[in-house]
Structure formats: structure tokens, C-alpha cells
Amino acid sequence: AALALAADGRSLAHVKPHGALYTQADADPTLAAAVVAGLRAAAPAARLYAPPTGALAAAARAAGVPLVGEGFIDRRY
């Protein structure tokens, strides 16, 4: 997607892992680092949507990736 946008003069604004990847990466620092590395390689200026605490947030902060913290009203935290 990022390459197609670049070819059209646009860029990817944000990335949010979906479903099980989102949940697993937020609990696993190694997977979180891989997600963040992939984001940096594909869309270096993109923000990451993730819970404000957890492995994804920590990996984003460590890599200097802008983080948009989010929560879900239907979950118990």
C-alpha cells in the first residue's frame, strides 16, 4: 500500500495492526519490535495506533515512532 501511495505522490499517515496481531504484538516485545521495524521500513513518517501502555507503545517510543494511544470502551482494562 505504501508503495502504491508513493507512486501517486501520497504517503501512509498511520498504521494499526489488526486483530490477533494487534493483541499479540502488544503483549510480546519481540513481535512489537518487528511490527515497528516494518512500519519504519514501509512508511517512516506514519504514526502507530496502539494501546498507550504495553509492548507496542514501548517499541514505538524506543524507535521514535509517533504513537496514537487508543482504548476500547468494550474492554476491561
mmCIF file of C-alpha atoms in Angstrom:
data_model
loop_
_atom_site.group_PDB
_atom_site.id
_atom_site.type_symbol
_atom_site.label_atom_id
_atom_site.label_comp_id
_atom_site.label_asym_id
_atom_site.label_seq_id
_atom_site.Cartn_x
_atom_site.Cartn_y
_atom_site.Cartn_z
ATOM 1 C CA ALA A 1 0.000 0.000 0.000
ATOM 2 C CA ALA A 2 2.794 2.416 0.891
ATOM 3 C CA LEU A 3 4.460 1.936 -2.498
ATOM 4 C CA ALA A 4 1.197 2.491 -4.360
ATOM 5 C CA LEU A 5 0.572 5.679 -2.404
ATOM 6 C CA ALA A 6 4.120 6.913 -3.046
ATOM 7 C CA ALA A 7 3.710 6.313 -6.768
ATOM 8 C CA ASP A 8 0.679 8.611 -6.616
ATOM 9 C CA GLY A 9 2.524 11.289 -4.610
ATOM 10 C CA ARG A 10 0.860 10.450 -1.301
ATOM 11 C CA SER A 11 2.077 8.809 1.905
ATOM 12 C CA LEU A 12 0.707 6.478 4.528
ATOM 13 C CA ALA A 13 -0.405 8.504 7.566
ATOM 14 C CA HIS A 14 -0.903 5.756 10.122
ATOM 15 C CA VAL A 15 -0.659 2.035 10.731
ATOM 16 C CA LYS A 16 -2.767 -0.081 13.071
ATOM 17 C CA PRO A 17 -2.079 -3.811 13.335
ATOM 18 C CA HIS A 18 -5.313 -5.753 13.013
ATOM 19 C CA GLY A 19 -6.928 -8.407 15.174
ATOM 20 C CA ALA A 20 -4.715 -11.061 16.689
ATOM 21 C CA LEU A 21 -1.527 -9.335 15.510
ATOM 22 C CA TYR A 22 -2.534 -6.215 17.451
ATOM 23 C CA THR A 23 -3.170 -8.204 20.638
ATOM 24 C CA GLN A 24 -0.134 -10.476 20.333
ATOM 25 C CA ALA A 25 2.285 -7.673 19.450
ATOM 26 C CA ASP A 26 1.083 -5.613 22.390
ATOM 27 C CA ALA A 27 1.987 -8.500 24.712
ATOM 28 C CA ASP A 28 5.235 -9.633 23.018
ATOM 29 C CA PRO A 29 8.171 -7.189 22.880
ATOM 30 C CA THR A 30 9.917 -9.134 20.096
ATOM 31 C CA LEU A 31 6.828 -9.109 17.888
ATOM 32 C CA ALA A 32 6.163 -5.466 18.760
ATOM 33 C CA ALA A 33 9.691 -4.524 17.667
ATOM 34 C CA ALA A 34 9.153 -6.377 14.384
ATOM 35 C CA VAL A 35 5.875 -4.533 13.749
ATOM 36 C CA VAL A 36 7.534 -1.187 14.438
ATOM 37 C CA ALA A 37 10.531 -2.074 12.247
ATOM 38 C CA GLY A 38 8.147 -2.967 9.416
ATOM 39 C CA LEU A 39 6.298 0.308 9.846
ATOM 40 C CA ARG A 40 9.579 2.265 9.756
ATOM 41 C CA ALA A 41 10.708 0.449 6.604
ATOM 42 C CA ALA A 42 7.415 0.832 4.726
ATOM 43 C CA ALA A 43 6.192 4.205 5.967
ATOM 44 C CA PRO A 44 8.806 6.080 8.024
ATOM 45 C CA ALA A 45 6.564 9.087 8.684
ATOM 46 C CA ALA A 46 3.483 7.094 9.720
ATOM 47 C CA ARG A 47 2.023 7.079 13.219
ATOM 48 C CA LEU A 48 1.254 3.827 15.056
ATOM 49 C CA TYR A 49 -2.158 3.275 16.619
ATOM 50 C CA ALA A 50 -1.801 1.073 19.714
ATOM 51 C CA PRO A 51 -2.716 0.896 23.399
ATOM 52 C CA PRO A 52 -0.819 3.612 25.295
ATOM 53 C CA THR A 53 0.857 1.031 27.516
ATOM 54 C CA GLY A 54 2.276 -2.344 26.523
ATOM 55 C CA ALA A 55 4.888 -3.695 24.169
ATOM 56 C CA LEU A 56 3.701 -1.848 21.044
ATOM 57 C CA ALA A 57 3.822 1.523 22.765
ATOM 58 C CA ALA A 58 7.239 0.770 24.243
ATOM 59 C CA ALA A 59 8.627 -0.343 20.870
ATOM 60 C CA ALA A 60 7.227 2.749 19.144
ATOM 61 C CA ARG A 61 8.701 5.081 21.733
ATOM 62 C CA ALA A 62 12.077 3.329 21.595
ATOM 63 C CA ALA A 63 12.156 3.716 17.813
ATOM 64 C CA GLY A 64 10.914 7.303 17.805
ATOM 65 C CA VAL A 65 7.673 6.384 16.052
ATOM 66 C CA PRO A 66 4.779 8.739 16.855
ATOM 67 C CA LEU A 67 2.161 6.860 18.872
ATOM 68 C CA VAL A 68 -1.584 7.435 18.934
ATOM 69 C CA GLY A 69 -2.783 5.747 22.100
ATOM 70 C CA GLU A 70 -6.192 4.179 21.915
ATOM 71 C CA GLY A 71 -8.557 2.225 24.113
ATOM 72 C CA PHE A 72 -11.773 0.346 23.604
ATOM 73 C CA ILE A 73 -14.912 1.022 25.562
ATOM 74 C CA ASP A 74 -15.968 -2.639 25.442
ATOM 75 C CA ARG A 75 -12.826 -3.996 27.178
ATOM 76 C CA ARG A 76 -11.961 -4.203 30.846
ATOM 77 C CA TYR A 77 -8.549 -2.755 31.493
#
